[in-house]
């Protein structure tokens, strides 16, 4: 296995000087390709903050982030955009699909932006629609879908360009247990198949056994918790 | 508030200044449109190459998403554009109206009393000036024209002020289109020509009716088409001799204007110079100079033009406000979507293009809607005393200004685009 995501002593505080409020003190973390991780922690512990940094959306106050062996240059907005476009996949709490585009158009626009060629893109869209059971919804606008369906479209959107890292912040928070479980299963399956590192933030402890690794965040540091996975090795 | 008022009055002053110096106006419009075209072309190329055409699709679909809002905005911008276009249409129509007789006379030079402010206010000069003009080398033809304010008495006794135009042998300076009768009838005793647009005010129903002008019997010998007046006093045409018989202030050997045509190939400017030297106490203007002077007199000296220009500017201002307000509302509504796009790695420049495209789309649709209104109004007003008219240059300028102001209207929206932090997607 190869390390695709690596944090070295990541730190983050909001505000400056006396008002500075440290959220992340020293986060050191290695995630391999194809690994499914879940990130847990109390409210306000910095889960979203960490995910934002890993997603190249937020600049850390200290430390280093390496993606696929390359150090991320937080000084270059262009480089950050490029990483998000090509290397990263995101699933948000509320799917955040564009309401004025159909399901298929939502996927197409993002795929083209990631640089996929027409034929490859069509192939990916068809494949993901089928896998995620979205075929009947192709032409529908997001407001005609259920929350679970929307989240499945969001997964398809995140997986289109076969990212190396898939980040999801509370993707099940807005769903009932059944739909939530379903979405997490799909996330894990898709990530595993694409050999992408997956990091999911959740408050739902019932989901933990599904993951390879459980990371818990407290006092600004991330600790590994022994996995609850029944068939863990 | 005061800033806005001073801004608008500043604009009005600029427009008036531009109007005073037509050449400057022309070059300014030329330059602005060139700059705009180059700018748009560059933006267009960039957007086709660096930014995906998806920015366009996204922009249109976002607009289309809320159709009632789109429709109302386009209507609003359309009406605002129509307002501005109609004001300029009035301006052009009036300018054409108050120089129409001059332009249709189709002569090279006009000889007139000094300091004649406009065609309608010419005063007497000796008929002798025609012969003096004819003796200038390069002159091929010269005749006279009479112009005086008289009173027309209707059958019901009501009196109407009219502008009486007396024509010389060739009828130059007369109406250019006849509905009934012949132009030559003005040389028949007592006969005059009136225009179809003013039959009502003059109380005329048909050719052959009798009226009175300052005690002189007058017979309607013909009815012309499209000879408008700017002064609300209709033009009446007759011969110089009959005009002078009616107008007791003129002597037999007097005229108001001497009209001059140069020989083919003659240098009109040189002839004009020579004529100025040879004939004392007159002004010699080219047709164009006289037309501009008349138009300027009515539009600037009387304040009519400024009022119209201010209303036009207000119309454009309303258009900007409507566009900017809608655009801002759309952008605000879609801030989470813009943030999502940024987070997914879309370039901020694509988002800027989206906003600009939306702004231009609103502008273009508004201009199209407004133009539909305007050109219907142009058609509807074509055969009325107050026509809306336009010239390609004026219209192109208006469209360019409208589209440019749409871009101005996107400033607030662009500011909020630049403020979006993509990290906010996790906190929506
Ligand atoms: N933009 C910001 N400015 C200042 N403080 C912030 C900002 N964003 C987050 N914080 C603070 O950082 C801390 C961590 O926030 P974060 O959202 O990362 O927590 P979280 O673990 O995701 O919590 P939750 O489980 O409730 O989503 C909180 O105390 C929060 O108040
Ligand atoms: Mg959070």
XYZ file of C-alpha atoms and ligand atoms in Angstrom:
693
model
C 0.000 0.000 0.000
C 1.162 3.530 -0.700
C 0.601 6.596 1.387
C -1.565 9.057 -0.480
C -2.293 11.463 2.343
C 0.218 12.559 4.903
C 0.013 15.261 7.571
C 3.033 16.323 9.555
C 2.373 18.309 12.706
C -0.543 20.176 11.200
C -1.715 23.037 13.384
C -4.541 25.474 13.004
C -5.707 28.353 15.124
C -8.420 30.842 14.285
C -7.710 34.484 15.057
C -4.422 36.192 15.806
C -2.337 37.064 18.877
C -4.053 36.854 22.252
C -7.339 35.984 20.638
C -5.832 33.026 18.805
C -7.865 29.937 19.542
C -5.959 26.745 18.769
C -8.183 24.109 17.197
C -5.578 21.717 15.819
C -2.320 21.476 17.768
C -0.342 18.739 16.161
C -2.049 16.433 13.748
C 0.144 13.748 12.266
C -1.528 11.213 10.050
C -0.820 8.768 7.218
C -3.592 7.367 5.064
C -3.005 4.695 2.424
C -4.697 4.248 -0.917
C -7.950 2.366 -0.601
C -8.170 2.876 3.154
C -11.557 3.810 4.605
C -11.198 5.998 7.695
C -13.810 7.521 9.927
C -13.099 10.662 11.925
C -14.951 11.122 15.176
C -14.817 13.631 17.973
C -16.946 15.897 20.086
C -18.645 18.911 18.565
C -16.209 21.753 18.101
C -13.175 19.502 18.286
C -11.956 20.520 14.818
C -13.175 17.732 12.524
C -14.481 20.087 9.885
C -11.395 22.242 10.284
C -9.118 19.253 9.641
C -11.187 18.102 6.687
C -11.034 21.619 5.223
C -7.246 21.582 5.437
C -6.998 18.086 3.970
C -9.360 19.296 1.221
C -7.009 22.176 0.376
C -9.722 24.679 1.255
C -8.136 26.074 4.397
C -4.547 27.050 5.044
C -3.020 25.503 8.181
C -1.192 27.679 10.683
C 1.680 25.228 10.775
C 2.872 21.836 9.629
C 2.861 20.167 6.252
C 0.385 18.351 4.075
C 1.503 15.913 1.394
C -0.838 14.559 -1.202
C 0.366 11.662 -3.366
C 3.889 12.331 -2.194
C 3.910 16.036 -3.041
C 3.915 18.813 -0.520
C 0.891 21.037 -0.883
C 1.754 24.655 -1.534
C -0.921 26.575 0.349
C 0.437 29.834 -1.040
C -0.841 29.144 -4.527
C -4.588 29.352 -4.998
C -4.122 28.010 -8.490
C -2.303 24.918 -7.261
C -4.928 24.353 -4.552
C -7.706 24.613 -7.121
C -5.886 22.194 -9.369
C -5.586 19.665 -6.517
C -9.277 19.949 -5.648
C -10.228 19.614 -9.276
C -8.154 16.541 -10.016
C -7.069 14.759 -6.829
C -9.847 15.337 -4.356
C -13.474 14.337 -4.123
C -15.952 15.949 -1.732
C -19.267 14.876 -0.248
C -20.976 17.473 1.918
C -23.649 17.207 4.577
C -26.309 18.567 2.231
C -25.418 17.196 -1.184
C -25.045 20.735 -2.520
C -25.939 19.865 -6.064
C -26.583 22.780 -8.383
C -30.368 23.196 -8.251
C -30.654 24.577 -11.768
C -29.027 21.576 -13.440
C -30.343 18.066 -13.895
C -28.602 15.172 -12.179
C -26.719 14.315 -15.315
C -25.732 17.910 -16.012
C -24.478 18.245 -12.448
C -22.119 15.363 -13.096
C -21.148 16.480 -16.580
C -20.175 19.985 -15.590
C -17.955 18.797 -12.754
C -16.422 16.029 -14.863
C -15.547 18.406 -17.680
C -14.051 20.818 -15.192
C -11.847 18.003 -13.925
C -10.592 17.594 -17.479
C -12.344 14.361 -18.464
C -12.732 13.768 -22.181
C -16.196 13.326 -23.580
C -16.081 9.585 -24.124
C -14.397 8.825 -20.816
C -16.846 11.101 -19.042
C -19.869 9.417 -20.604
C -18.473 6.064 -19.547
C -17.893 7.209 -15.981
C -21.333 8.770 -15.712
C -23.087 5.676 -17.008
C -21.086 3.406 -14.764
C -21.636 5.470 -11.611
C -25.333 5.998 -12.314
C -25.757 2.292 -12.615
C -23.710 1.432 -9.522
C -25.475 4.008 -7.397
C -28.915 3.206 -8.763
C -29.452 6.645 -10.238
C -30.368 5.780 -13.801
C -34.020 6.711 -13.448
C -33.045 10.119 -12.128
C -30.742 11.267 -14.902
C -32.900 14.099 -16.164
C -34.390 15.146 -12.847
C -33.586 18.335 -11.027
C -32.174 17.866 -7.496
C -35.309 19.269 -5.867
C -37.224 16.274 -7.237
C -34.957 13.783 -5.420
C -35.026 12.436 -1.897
C -32.194 13.278 0.502
C -30.654 9.828 0.081
C -30.839 10.035 -3.705
C -29.251 13.456 -3.644
C -26.428 12.159 -1.496
C -25.896 9.313 -3.967
C -25.615 11.844 -6.788
C -23.104 13.714 -4.643
C -21.070 10.510 -4.313
C -21.177 10.040 -8.072
C -20.061 13.631 -8.520
C -17.183 13.131 -6.093
C -16.041 9.891 -7.766
C -16.317 11.001 -11.408
C -12.692 11.904 -11.880
C -11.412 8.996 -9.769
C -9.898 11.135 -7.018
C -7.089 9.788 -4.840
C -8.730 11.161 -1.724
C -12.417 11.268 -0.893
C -13.544 13.538 1.938
C -17.025 13.501 3.435
C -18.240 15.732 6.283
C -21.251 14.217 8.029
C -22.750 12.876 4.798
C -25.427 11.007 6.728
C -26.422 13.711 9.194
C -29.438 14.728 7.170
C -30.562 11.159 6.475
C -32.423 8.484 8.426
C -30.514 5.430 9.594
C -31.389 3.253 6.659
C -30.473 5.813 4.027
C -27.413 6.887 5.990
C -26.100 3.371 6.183
C -26.763 2.898 2.518
C -24.833 6.063 1.613
C -21.862 5.085 3.772
C -21.804 1.617 2.241
C -21.726 3.137 -1.198
C -19.030 5.618 -0.242
C -16.824 2.865 1.105
C -17.471 0.615 -1.870
C -16.723 3.347 -4.398
C -13.610 4.527 -2.596
C -12.303 1.025 -2.244
C -12.901 0.226 -5.851
C -11.168 3.389 -7.027
C -8.414 2.772 -4.454
C -9.046 6.191 -3.001
C -8.297 7.120 0.583
C -11.611 7.848 2.266
C -12.131 10.025 5.318
C -15.664 10.330 6.635
C -16.701 12.508 9.559
C -19.701 11.216 11.452
C -21.386 11.374 14.810
C -23.101 8.064 14.301
C -21.103 5.413 16.192
C -23.200 2.621 14.688
C -21.368 3.222 11.429
C -17.872 2.792 12.862
C -17.564 -0.990 12.297
C -17.822 -0.416 8.560
C -14.458 1.392 8.386
C -10.881 0.164 8.254
C -9.627 2.774 10.677
C -11.240 4.917 13.324
C -9.536 8.259 13.991
C -10.643 10.318 16.922
C -9.835 13.932 17.439
C -9.493 15.496 20.858
C -7.489 18.406 22.251
C -6.282 19.265 18.795
C -4.651 15.895 18.150
C -5.781 12.889 16.164
C -5.477 9.464 17.776
C -6.014 6.064 16.304
C -8.741 4.060 18.039
C -8.676 0.291 17.754
C -11.074 -0.606 15.031
C -14.413 -2.099 15.831
C -14.522 -3.809 12.514
C -15.712 -7.390 13.037
C -13.484 -8.904 10.389
C -10.516 -6.629 10.998
C -7.056 -7.971 10.437
C -28.069 61.189 -2.834
C -26.198 64.372 -3.743
C -23.521 62.285 -5.323
C -26.087 60.645 -7.544
C -27.602 63.987 -8.531
C -24.227 65.510 -9.288
C -23.255 62.377 -11.187
C -26.368 62.604 -13.339
C -26.025 66.318 -13.953
C -22.356 65.748 -14.743
C -23.349 63.161 -17.295
C -25.951 65.507 -18.745
C -23.359 68.272 -19.087
C -21.006 65.880 -20.848
C -23.737 64.778 -23.229
C -24.674 68.387 -23.969
C -21.051 69.303 -24.556
C -20.697 66.328 -26.852
C -23.797 67.452 -28.679
C -22.411 70.954 -29.098
C -19.325 69.581 -30.743
C -20.652 66.884 -32.962
C -17.292 65.792 -34.220
C -16.146 65.116 -30.681
C -19.271 63.086 -30.100
C -18.607 61.040 -33.177
C -14.989 60.324 -32.252
C -15.947 59.567 -28.673
C -18.578 57.063 -29.714
C -16.176 55.603 -32.235
C -13.452 55.217 -29.653
C -15.735 53.810 -26.974
C -17.225 51.283 -29.310
C -13.781 50.261 -30.530
C -12.549 49.777 -26.983
C -15.702 47.856 -26.096
C -15.429 45.602 -29.121
C -11.783 44.820 -28.468
C -12.520 44.205 -24.784
C -15.450 41.911 -25.471
C -13.526 40.063 -28.138
C -10.605 39.478 -25.792
C -12.938 38.380 -23.012
C -14.700 36.119 -25.489
C -11.480 34.485 -26.640
C -10.246 34.004 -23.113
C -13.493 32.496 -22.130
C -13.489 30.100 -25.067
C -9.954 28.976 -24.439
C -9.032 29.233 -20.780
C -12.484 28.908 -19.283
C -14.786 26.186 -20.344
C -17.942 26.877 -22.249
C -19.621 25.441 -19.186
C -19.410 28.851 -17.586
C -21.804 30.031 -20.288
C -24.154 27.088 -19.842
C -24.136 27.495 -16.080
C -24.799 31.210 -16.388
C -27.792 30.738 -18.690
C -29.280 27.854 -16.719
C -28.926 29.812 -13.497
C -30.815 32.709 -15.073
C -33.421 30.399 -16.572
C -33.943 28.690 -13.222
C -36.129 31.545 -12.019
C -38.154 32.427 -15.078
C -40.612 34.905 -13.583
C -37.732 36.926 -12.215
C -35.952 36.757 -15.557
C -39.067 37.875 -17.396
C -39.741 40.775 -15.042
C -36.142 41.924 -15.212
C -36.029 41.785 -18.983
C -39.279 43.746 -19.074
C -37.898 46.306 -16.653
C -34.638 46.721 -18.511
C -36.579 46.764 -21.777
C -38.849 49.566 -20.640
C -35.890 51.523 -19.296
C -34.075 51.095 -22.594
C -37.209 52.092 -24.454
C -37.425 55.237 -22.341
C -33.868 56.197 -23.193
C -34.269 55.219 -26.851
C -37.534 57.141 -27.125
C -35.920 60.260 -25.682
C -33.065 60.075 -28.126
C -35.629 59.210 -30.795
C -37.446 62.459 -30.009
C -34.167 64.315 -30.129
C -33.281 62.873 -33.528
C -36.848 63.347 -34.769
C -36.889 66.985 -33.700
C -33.434 67.612 -35.080
C -34.587 66.185 -38.391
C -37.800 68.189 -38.199
C -36.210 71.529 -37.622
C -33.689 71.105 -40.390
C -35.894 69.207 -42.843
C -36.643 72.134 -45.180
C -32.971 73.048 -45.267
C -31.823 69.538 -46.101
C -34.565 68.880 -48.629
C -33.795 72.124 -50.501
C -30.657 70.336 -51.601
C -28.607 73.446 -52.289
C -24.956 74.118 -51.471
C -25.102 77.519 -49.813
C -27.596 79.686 -47.967
C -27.216 83.456 -47.963
C -29.095 85.153 -45.126
C -29.242 88.194 -42.883
C -26.509 88.302 -40.245
C -27.134 86.421 -37.020
C -30.064 84.416 -38.236
C -30.475 81.923 -35.363
C -32.600 79.327 -37.145
C -34.471 78.765 -40.370
C -37.700 79.881 -38.718
C -36.258 83.295 -37.781
C -34.868 84.616 -41.051
C -35.229 88.339 -41.824
C -35.369 90.327 -45.043
C -32.418 90.810 -47.391
C -32.542 92.519 -50.809
C -33.345 90.325 -53.768
C -30.245 91.832 -55.328
C -28.197 89.331 -53.247
C -29.244 86.595 -55.664
C -27.564 88.358 -58.552
C -24.515 89.120 -56.441
C -24.301 85.464 -55.559
C -24.658 84.449 -59.179
C -21.672 86.610 -60.094
C -19.346 84.655 -57.807
C -17.213 82.259 -59.866
C -18.289 78.649 -59.403
C -21.945 79.477 -58.805
C -24.285 77.815 -61.248
C -27.704 78.637 -59.916
C -29.295 80.921 -57.330
C -32.856 81.716 -56.379
C -34.701 83.219 -53.439
C -36.840 81.898 -50.622
C -39.280 83.738 -48.387
C -39.999 82.806 -44.779
C -42.328 84.724 -42.493
C -44.732 84.271 -39.580
C -48.325 84.960 -40.545
C -51.806 84.371 -39.248
C -54.170 81.878 -40.854
C -57.859 82.352 -40.340
C -59.969 79.214 -40.252
C -63.501 78.930 -41.499
C -64.763 78.944 -37.917
C -62.965 82.209 -37.237
C -60.158 80.764 -35.153
C -56.714 82.116 -35.907
C -53.613 80.011 -36.195
C -49.999 81.168 -36.331
C -48.291 79.719 -39.379
C -44.880 79.810 -40.995
C -45.327 80.971 -44.556
C -42.696 79.867 -47.040
C -42.563 81.652 -50.398
C -41.018 79.732 -53.282
C -39.128 81.119 -56.268
C -39.443 79.949 -59.894
C -37.954 76.451 -59.375
C -39.882 75.802 -56.152
C -36.640 74.923 -54.359
C -37.171 74.857 -50.583
C -40.716 73.604 -50.965
C -42.360 70.354 -49.926
C -40.691 67.175 -51.178
C -43.759 64.964 -51.409
C -47.290 65.850 -52.484
C -50.467 64.027 -51.547
C -52.909 66.143 -53.549
C -52.270 68.719 -56.237
C -48.996 69.870 -57.763
C -46.140 71.799 -56.276
C -46.433 74.348 -59.102
C -49.859 75.484 -57.894
C -48.142 77.950 -55.570
C -47.629 80.192 -58.592
C -51.362 80.281 -59.351
C -53.075 83.322 -57.867
C -54.038 82.890 -54.177
C -53.046 79.225 -54.055
C -51.102 77.721 -51.178
C -49.972 74.257 -50.130
C -50.661 72.944 -46.634
C -49.391 69.715 -45.104
C -51.559 66.687 -44.388
C -50.233 66.503 -40.814
C -51.803 69.866 -39.983
C -55.114 69.727 -41.810
C -56.899 69.562 -38.453
C -55.263 72.568 -36.798
C -55.693 74.609 -40.012
C -59.302 73.539 -40.430
C -58.637 72.233 -43.944
C -60.580 69.266 -45.312
C -59.676 69.237 -48.969
C -58.095 71.041 -51.883
C -60.054 74.033 -53.172
C -61.214 75.393 -49.810
C -60.930 79.126 -49.165
C -59.272 80.787 -46.203
C -57.785 84.114 -45.278
C -54.284 85.123 -44.306
C -53.871 88.653 -42.968
C -56.802 89.823 -45.043
C -55.664 88.113 -48.252
C -57.828 85.436 -49.848
C -56.101 82.059 -49.834
C -57.067 78.870 -51.669
C -55.700 75.448 -50.762
C -54.146 74.329 -54.055
C -52.312 71.255 -52.812
C -51.577 69.087 -49.819
C -48.037 68.007 -49.070
C -46.748 65.037 -47.103
C -44.419 64.919 -44.108
C -43.478 68.595 -43.772
C -43.368 68.871 -40.000
C -42.875 71.955 -37.943
C -41.052 72.097 -34.651
C -42.661 75.338 -33.560
C -46.255 74.088 -33.514
C -46.995 76.614 -36.271
C -47.571 74.674 -39.501
C -45.682 75.479 -42.686
C -47.737 76.922 -45.557
C -46.188 77.206 -49.018
C -46.887 79.743 -51.707
C -44.870 81.821 -54.176
C -42.536 84.624 -53.084
C -44.726 87.266 -54.765
C -47.909 86.111 -53.017
C -46.058 85.747 -49.729
C -44.864 89.316 -49.898
C -48.356 90.469 -50.755
C -49.592 88.823 -47.565
C -46.660 89.893 -45.366
C -46.785 93.672 -45.307
C -43.360 93.905 -43.606
C -41.543 92.845 -46.776
C -40.978 95.013 -49.823
C -41.416 93.692 -53.325
C -37.691 93.352 -53.940
C -36.897 91.432 -50.766
C -36.364 87.799 -49.890
C -35.347 85.919 -46.740
C -32.769 83.519 -48.139
C -30.788 83.268 -51.324
C -30.260 79.621 -52.206
C -27.107 78.815 -54.162
C -25.957 75.768 -56.077
C -22.381 75.508 -57.247
C -21.228 74.231 -60.611
C -20.299 70.557 -60.664
C -16.752 70.151 -59.415
C -16.622 73.618 -57.843
C -15.042 73.933 -54.392
C -18.010 74.859 -52.213
C -15.831 76.103 -49.357
C -13.914 78.381 -51.730
C -17.143 79.710 -53.232
C -18.463 80.312 -49.713
C -15.304 82.258 -48.802
C -15.471 84.359 -51.935
C -19.161 85.081 -51.444
C -18.553 86.241 -47.880
C -15.948 88.669 -49.188
C -18.097 90.030 -51.995
C -21.494 90.397 -50.314
C -21.647 92.685 -47.314
C -23.947 92.325 -44.302
C -24.962 88.734 -44.919
C -23.963 85.338 -43.647
C -23.140 82.546 -46.055
C -23.578 79.066 -44.632
C -23.384 75.648 -46.191
C -26.563 73.613 -46.001
C -25.060 71.486 -43.268
C -23.912 74.480 -41.228
C -27.360 76.020 -41.416
C -29.081 72.735 -40.503
C -26.785 72.304 -37.490
C -27.337 75.907 -36.454
C -31.116 75.524 -36.593
C -31.048 72.242 -34.720
C -28.706 73.655 -32.096
C -30.901 76.686 -31.642
C -33.991 74.645 -30.906
C -32.303 71.890 -28.934
C -29.847 73.911 -26.860
C -30.958 77.545 -26.718
C -34.489 76.566 -25.814
C -33.496 73.896 -23.284
C -35.622 71.276 -24.988
C -32.601 69.114 -25.755
C -31.260 69.122 -22.225
C -34.556 68.009 -20.759
C -34.732 65.177 -23.214
C -31.138 64.131 -22.600
C -31.635 64.149 -18.838
C -34.691 61.933 -19.179
C -32.715 59.605 -21.435
C -29.897 59.402 -18.907
C -32.431 58.700 -16.168
C -33.853 55.909 -18.321
C -30.428 54.360 -18.670
C -29.896 54.849 -14.934
C -33.099 52.994 -14.137
C -31.916 50.192 -16.422
C -28.634 49.973 -14.542
C -30.408 49.895 -11.200
C -32.816 47.156 -12.283
C -30.052 45.044 -13.768
C -27.755 45.515 -10.847
C -30.486 44.755 -8.324
C -31.615 41.562 -10.047
C -28.105 40.418 -10.707
C -27.206 41.002 -7.090
C -30.267 39.083 -5.924
C -29.415 36.183 -8.231
C -25.806 36.155 -7.085
C -26.824 36.263 -3.431
C -29.288 33.419 -3.960
C -26.595 31.330 -5.553
C -23.685 32.146 -3.235
C -23.757 28.592 -1.784
C -23.661 27.194 -5.305
C -20.799 29.473 -6.253
C -18.976 28.352 -3.097
C -19.580 24.712 -4.044
C -18.208 25.318 -7.526
C -15.113 26.974 -6.075
C -14.614 24.108 -3.628
C -14.888 21.603 -6.460
C -12.021 23.383 -8.166
C -13.794 25.748 -10.560
C -11.738 28.850 -11.198
C -12.949 32.097 -9.759
C -12.550 33.617 -13.213
C -15.228 31.188 -14.459
C -17.577 32.524 -11.814
C -16.745 36.082 -12.857
C -17.512 35.138 -16.448
C -20.811 33.647 -15.280
C -21.846 36.889 -13.609
C -20.740 38.999 -16.569
C -22.533 36.708 -19.001
C -25.695 36.975 -16.940
C -25.372 40.713 -16.806
C -24.857 40.964 -20.559
C -27.697 38.532 -21.169
C -30.062 40.680 -19.131
C -28.767 43.689 -21.025
C -29.097 42.113 -24.461
C -32.587 40.749 -23.751
C -33.580 44.125 -22.346
C -32.218 45.906 -25.394
C -34.056 43.490 -27.687
C -37.329 43.946 -25.786
C -36.821 47.705 -25.610
C -35.954 47.836 -29.312
C -39.140 45.975 -30.174
C -41.079 48.629 -28.245
C -39.043 51.442 -29.727
C -39.326 50.409 -33.358
C -43.055 49.836 -32.983
C -43.239 53.361 -31.634
C -41.123 54.582 -34.539
C -43.557 52.999 -36.988
C -46.580 54.278 -35.104
C -45.241 57.820 -34.926
C -43.914 57.986 -38.484
C -46.917 59.882 -39.836
C -47.554 62.113 -36.853
C -46.297 65.637 -36.153
C -43.912 64.330 -33.478
C -41.988 61.396 -34.911
C -39.518 59.149 -33.123
C -36.526 58.693 -35.362
C -33.027 57.412 -34.967
C -29.761 57.082 -36.828
C -27.552 53.985 -36.907
C -24.871 55.871 -35.004
C -27.191 57.102 -32.256
C -28.774 53.688 -31.892
C -25.480 51.832 -31.843
C -24.225 54.306 -29.248
C -27.311 53.760 -27.128
C -26.977 49.979 -27.312
C -23.281 50.173 -26.505
C -23.904 52.444 -23.524
C -26.688 50.148 -22.302
C -24.519 47.047 -22.504
C -21.587 48.819 -20.892
C -23.815 49.983 -18.082
C -24.938 46.386 -17.612
C -21.332 45.547 -16.939
C -21.260 48.424 -14.465
C -24.348 46.893 -12.886
C -22.430 43.705 -12.189
C -19.890 45.420 -9.940
C -21.751 44.695 -6.701
C -22.293 41.073 -7.681
C -18.659 40.650 -8.659
C -17.611 42.009 -5.287
C -19.571 39.299 -3.534
C -18.107 36.674 -5.871
C -14.624 37.790 -4.899
C -15.527 37.565 -1.229
C -16.618 33.919 -1.326
C -14.369 31.622 0.665
C -14.746 28.094 -0.689
C -14.165 26.687 2.791
C -17.666 27.852 3.583
C -19.031 24.805 1.721
C -18.473 22.731 4.840
C -20.533 25.165 6.872
C -23.528 25.667 4.579
N -13.981 30.616 10.748
C -13.807 30.417 12.062
N -13.405 31.419 12.847
C -13.222 31.240 14.154
N -13.411 30.084 14.780
C -13.813 29.033 14.054
C -14.046 29.149 12.642
N -14.424 27.941 12.195
C -14.447 27.125 13.244
N -14.083 27.763 14.362
C -13.957 27.197 15.690
O -13.097 26.087 15.587
C -13.543 25.033 16.393
C -13.670 23.757 15.604
O -14.715 23.912 14.670
P -15.107 22.757 13.678
O -16.207 23.235 12.857
O -13.887 22.300 12.978
O -15.602 21.641 14.684
P -16.298 20.262 14.337
O -15.493 19.231 15.029
O -16.515 20.088 12.906
O -17.663 20.414 15.109
P -19.101 19.779 14.690
O -19.012 18.332 15.084
O -20.044 20.500 15.566
O -19.303 19.997 13.262
C -14.855 25.474 16.999
O -14.604 25.879 18.349
C -15.275 26.642 16.184
O -15.928 27.573 16.984
Mg -18.224 19.958 11.643
